XYZ file of N, CA and C in Angstrom:
399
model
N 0.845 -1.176 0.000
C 0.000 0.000 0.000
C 0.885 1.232 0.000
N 0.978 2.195 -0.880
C 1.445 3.403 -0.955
C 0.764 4.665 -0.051
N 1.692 4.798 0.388
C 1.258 6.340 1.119
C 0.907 7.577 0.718
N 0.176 7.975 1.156
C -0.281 9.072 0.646
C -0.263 10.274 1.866
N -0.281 11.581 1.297
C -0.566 13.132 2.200
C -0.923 12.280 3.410
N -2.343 11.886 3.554
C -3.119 12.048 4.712
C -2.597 10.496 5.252
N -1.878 9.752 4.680
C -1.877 8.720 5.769
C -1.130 9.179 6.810
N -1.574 8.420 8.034
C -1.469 9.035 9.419
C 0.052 8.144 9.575
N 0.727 7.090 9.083
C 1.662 6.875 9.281
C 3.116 7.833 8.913
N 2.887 8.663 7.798
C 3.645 9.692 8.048
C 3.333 10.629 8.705
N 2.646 11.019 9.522
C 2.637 12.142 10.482
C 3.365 12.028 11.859
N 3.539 10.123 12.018
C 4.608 9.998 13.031
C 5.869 10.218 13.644
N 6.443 11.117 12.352
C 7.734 11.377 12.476
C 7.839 12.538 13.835
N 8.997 12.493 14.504
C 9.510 13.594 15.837
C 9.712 15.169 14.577
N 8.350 15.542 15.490
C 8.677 17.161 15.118
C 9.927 17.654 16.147
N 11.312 18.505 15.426
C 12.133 19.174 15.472
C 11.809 20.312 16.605
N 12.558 21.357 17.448
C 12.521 22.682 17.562
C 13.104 23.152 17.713
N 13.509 24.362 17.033
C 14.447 25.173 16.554
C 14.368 27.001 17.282
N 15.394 27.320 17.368
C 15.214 28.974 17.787
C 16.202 29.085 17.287
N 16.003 30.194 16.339
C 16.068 31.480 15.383
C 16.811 32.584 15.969
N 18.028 32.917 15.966
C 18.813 33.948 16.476
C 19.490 34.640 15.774
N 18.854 36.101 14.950
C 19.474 37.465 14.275
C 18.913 38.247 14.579
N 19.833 39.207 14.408
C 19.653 40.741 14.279
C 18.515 40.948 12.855
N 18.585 40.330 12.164
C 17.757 40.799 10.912
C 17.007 40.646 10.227
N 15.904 41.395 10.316
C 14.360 40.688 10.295
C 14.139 39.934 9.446
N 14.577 40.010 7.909
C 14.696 39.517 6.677
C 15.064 37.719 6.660
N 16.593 37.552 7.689
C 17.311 36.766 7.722
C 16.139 35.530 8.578
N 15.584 36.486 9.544
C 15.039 35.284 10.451
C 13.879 35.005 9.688
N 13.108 35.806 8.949
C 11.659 35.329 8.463
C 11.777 34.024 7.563
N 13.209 34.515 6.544
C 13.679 33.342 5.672
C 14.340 31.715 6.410
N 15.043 32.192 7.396
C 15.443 30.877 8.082
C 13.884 30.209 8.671
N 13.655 31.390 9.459
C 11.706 30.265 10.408
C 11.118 29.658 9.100
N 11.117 30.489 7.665
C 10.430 29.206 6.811
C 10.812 28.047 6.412
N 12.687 28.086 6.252
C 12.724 27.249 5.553
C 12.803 25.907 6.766
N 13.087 26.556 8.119
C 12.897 25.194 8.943
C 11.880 24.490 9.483
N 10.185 25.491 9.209
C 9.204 25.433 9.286
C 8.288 24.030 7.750
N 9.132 24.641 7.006
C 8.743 23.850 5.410
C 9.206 22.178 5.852
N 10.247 22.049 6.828
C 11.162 20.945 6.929
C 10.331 20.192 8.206
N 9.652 21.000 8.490
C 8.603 20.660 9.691
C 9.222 20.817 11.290
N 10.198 21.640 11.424
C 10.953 21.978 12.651
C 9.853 23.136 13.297
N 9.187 23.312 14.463
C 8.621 24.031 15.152
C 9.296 25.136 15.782
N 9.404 27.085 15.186
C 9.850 27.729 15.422
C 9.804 28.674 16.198
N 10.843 29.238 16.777
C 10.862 30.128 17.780
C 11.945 31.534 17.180
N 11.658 32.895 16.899
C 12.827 34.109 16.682
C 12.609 34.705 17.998
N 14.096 35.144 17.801
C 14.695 36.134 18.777
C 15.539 37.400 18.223
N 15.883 38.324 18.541
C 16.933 39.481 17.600
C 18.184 39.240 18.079
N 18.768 38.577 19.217
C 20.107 39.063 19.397
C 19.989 37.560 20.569
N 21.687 37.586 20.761
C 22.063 36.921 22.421
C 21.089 36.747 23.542
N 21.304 38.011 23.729
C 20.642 38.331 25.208
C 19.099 37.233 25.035
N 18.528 37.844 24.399
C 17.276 37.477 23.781
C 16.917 36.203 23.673
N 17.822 35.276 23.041
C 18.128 33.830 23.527
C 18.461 32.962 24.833
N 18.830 34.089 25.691
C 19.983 33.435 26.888
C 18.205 33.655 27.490
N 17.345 34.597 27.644
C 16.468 35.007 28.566
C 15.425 33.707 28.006
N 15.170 33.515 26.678
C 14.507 32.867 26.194
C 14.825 30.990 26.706
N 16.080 30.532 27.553
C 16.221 28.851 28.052
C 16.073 29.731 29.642
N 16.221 31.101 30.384
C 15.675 31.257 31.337
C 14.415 31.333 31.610
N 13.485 31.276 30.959
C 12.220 31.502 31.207
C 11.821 29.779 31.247
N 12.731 29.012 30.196
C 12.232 27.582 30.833
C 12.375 27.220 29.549
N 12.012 27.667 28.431
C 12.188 26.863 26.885
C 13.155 26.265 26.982
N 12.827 24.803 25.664
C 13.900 24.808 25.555
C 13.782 24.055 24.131
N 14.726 23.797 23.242
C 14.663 22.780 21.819
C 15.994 22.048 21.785
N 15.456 21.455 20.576
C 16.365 20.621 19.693
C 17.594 21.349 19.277
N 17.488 22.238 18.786
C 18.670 23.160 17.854
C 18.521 24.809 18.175
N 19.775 25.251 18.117
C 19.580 27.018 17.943
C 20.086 27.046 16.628
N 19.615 27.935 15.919
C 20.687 28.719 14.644
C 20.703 29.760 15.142
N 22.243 30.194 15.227
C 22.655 31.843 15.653
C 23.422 32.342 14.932
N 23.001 33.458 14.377
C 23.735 34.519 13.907
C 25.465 35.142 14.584
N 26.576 34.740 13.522
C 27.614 35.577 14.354
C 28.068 36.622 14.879
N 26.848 37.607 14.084
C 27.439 39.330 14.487
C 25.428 39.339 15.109
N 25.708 40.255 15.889
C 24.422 40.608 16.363
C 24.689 41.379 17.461
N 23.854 42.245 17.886
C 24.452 43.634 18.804
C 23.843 43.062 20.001
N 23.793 43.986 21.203
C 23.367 43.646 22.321
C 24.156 42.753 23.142
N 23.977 41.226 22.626
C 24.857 40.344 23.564
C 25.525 39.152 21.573
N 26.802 39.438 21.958
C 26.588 38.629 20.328
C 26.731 37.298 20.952
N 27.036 36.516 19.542
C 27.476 35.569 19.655
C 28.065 34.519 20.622
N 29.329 35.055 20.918
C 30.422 34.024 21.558
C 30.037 34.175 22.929
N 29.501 35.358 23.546
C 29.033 35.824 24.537
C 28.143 34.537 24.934
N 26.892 34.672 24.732
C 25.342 33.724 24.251
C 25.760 32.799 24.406
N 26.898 32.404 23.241
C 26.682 30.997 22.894
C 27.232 30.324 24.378
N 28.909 30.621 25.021
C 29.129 30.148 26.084
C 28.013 30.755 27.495
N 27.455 31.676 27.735
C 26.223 31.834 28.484
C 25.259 30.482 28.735
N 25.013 30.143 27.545
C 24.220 29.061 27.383
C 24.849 28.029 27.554
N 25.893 27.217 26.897
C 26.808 26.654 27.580
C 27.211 26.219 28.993
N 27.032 27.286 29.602
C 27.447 27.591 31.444
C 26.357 27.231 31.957
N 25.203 27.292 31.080
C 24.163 26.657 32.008
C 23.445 26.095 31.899
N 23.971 25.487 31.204
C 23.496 23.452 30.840
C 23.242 22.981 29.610
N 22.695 24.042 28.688
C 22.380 23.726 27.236
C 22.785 22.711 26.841
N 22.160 21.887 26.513
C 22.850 20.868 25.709
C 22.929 20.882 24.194
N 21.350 21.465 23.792
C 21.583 21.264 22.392
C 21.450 21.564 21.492
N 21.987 21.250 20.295
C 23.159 21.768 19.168
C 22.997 22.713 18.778
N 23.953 23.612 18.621
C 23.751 25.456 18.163
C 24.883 25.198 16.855
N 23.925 25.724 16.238
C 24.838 26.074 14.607
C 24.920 27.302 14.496
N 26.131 28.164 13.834
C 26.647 29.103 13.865
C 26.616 29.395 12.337
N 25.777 30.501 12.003
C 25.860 31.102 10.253
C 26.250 32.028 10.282
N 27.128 32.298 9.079
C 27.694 33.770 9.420
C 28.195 34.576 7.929
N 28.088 35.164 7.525
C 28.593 36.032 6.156
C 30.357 35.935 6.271
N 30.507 35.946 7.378
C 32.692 36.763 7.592
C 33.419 35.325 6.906
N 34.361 35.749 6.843
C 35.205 34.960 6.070
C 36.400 34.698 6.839
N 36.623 35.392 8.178
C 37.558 35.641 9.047
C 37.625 34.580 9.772
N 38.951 33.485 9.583
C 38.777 32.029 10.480
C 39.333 32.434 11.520
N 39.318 33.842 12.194
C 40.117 33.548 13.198
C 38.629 33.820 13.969
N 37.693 34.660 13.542
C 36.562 34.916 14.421
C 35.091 33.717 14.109
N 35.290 33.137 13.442
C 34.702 31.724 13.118
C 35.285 30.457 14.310
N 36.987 30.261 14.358
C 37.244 29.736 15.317
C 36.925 30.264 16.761
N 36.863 31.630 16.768
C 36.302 31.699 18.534
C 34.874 31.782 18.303
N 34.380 31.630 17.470
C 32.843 31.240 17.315
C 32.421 29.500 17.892
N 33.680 28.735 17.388
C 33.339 27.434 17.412
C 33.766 26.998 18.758
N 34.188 27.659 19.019
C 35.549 27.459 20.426
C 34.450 27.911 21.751
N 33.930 28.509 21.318
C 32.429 29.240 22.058
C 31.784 28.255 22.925
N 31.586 27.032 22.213
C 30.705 25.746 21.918
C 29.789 25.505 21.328
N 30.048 26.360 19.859
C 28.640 25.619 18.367
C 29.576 24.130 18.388
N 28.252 23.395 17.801
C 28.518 22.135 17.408
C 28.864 22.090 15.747
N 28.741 23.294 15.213
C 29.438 23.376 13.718
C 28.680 24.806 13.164
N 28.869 25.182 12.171
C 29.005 26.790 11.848
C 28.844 26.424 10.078
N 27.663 27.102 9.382
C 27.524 27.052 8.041
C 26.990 28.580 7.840
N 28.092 28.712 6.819
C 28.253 30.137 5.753
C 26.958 29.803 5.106
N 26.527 31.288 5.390
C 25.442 32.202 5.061
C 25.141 31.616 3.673
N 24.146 31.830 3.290
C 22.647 31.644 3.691
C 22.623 29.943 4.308
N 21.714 30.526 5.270
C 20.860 28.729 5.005
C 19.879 28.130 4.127
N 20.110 26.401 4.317
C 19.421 26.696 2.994
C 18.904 24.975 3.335
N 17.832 24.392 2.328
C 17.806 22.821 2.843
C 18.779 21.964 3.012
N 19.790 22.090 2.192
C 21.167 21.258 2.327
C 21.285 21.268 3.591
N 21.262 22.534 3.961
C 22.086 22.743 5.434
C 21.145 22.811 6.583
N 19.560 22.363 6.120
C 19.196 22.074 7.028
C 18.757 20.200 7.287
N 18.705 19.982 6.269
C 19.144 18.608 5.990
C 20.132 17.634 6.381
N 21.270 18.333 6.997
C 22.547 17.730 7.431
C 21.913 17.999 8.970
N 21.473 19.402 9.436
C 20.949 19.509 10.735
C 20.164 18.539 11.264
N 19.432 18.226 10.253
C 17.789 17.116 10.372
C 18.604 15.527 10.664
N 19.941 15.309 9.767
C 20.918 13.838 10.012
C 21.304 13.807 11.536
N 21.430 15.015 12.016
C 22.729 14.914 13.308
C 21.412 14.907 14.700
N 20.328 15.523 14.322
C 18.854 15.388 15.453
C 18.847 14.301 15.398
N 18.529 13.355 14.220
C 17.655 12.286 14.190
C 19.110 10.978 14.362
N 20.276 10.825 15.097
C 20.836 10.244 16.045
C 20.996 10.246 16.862
């Protein structure tokens, strides 16, 4: 028997959740869809801070995608913040710079890996391999 839309055996799959971390409105509307299309359940934020307050209030998911430049509280800040207090899991790091020396204290931070700008299904596809072990 072939499956179809409505059979209820594909609806069994583990929905994903993801939080969304840029500065830029553009960037996050395009990332929440394309991880939304992939069926990951989304959460945006604009900056660090914004994230760090967002696992204090009690949330929590599967994955962060964070932006490397972002004002307020950036990156490396956040990312070890979160880190320090228990996060476990996996933060991917996107970023436009080309600069491996600020990519390595990006990773050094504690992302679990870092993909150049844009995101895209590939790259959320490899995200979707490393959840689903």
């Amino acid at each position: 028997m072939s499956k179809t839309v409505g059979d209820s055996s594909m609806n069994n799959a583990k929905k994903f959740t993801a939080l969304v971390v840029d500065n830029t409105a553009i960037i996050r509307k395009i990332e929440e869809m394309l991880l939304n299309n992939k069926g990951f359940k989304t959460k945006v934020v604009e900056n660090g801070q914004e994230a760090v307050n967002t696992f204090i209030e009690g949330n929590s998911f599967d994955v962060i995608i964070m932006d490397m430049e972002m004002p307020i509280m950036d990156e490396i800040r956040a990312t070890k913040e979160l880190r320090a207090m228990g996060v476990k899991c996996l933060i991917f790091g996107v970023t436009s710079s080309e600069s491996k020396s600020d990519i390595q204290a990006f990773v050094e931070a504690g992302l679990d890996e870092y993909f150049p700008k844009p995101l895209d299904f590939v790259k959320i596809d490899n995200i979707l391999k490393r959840l689903e072990n």
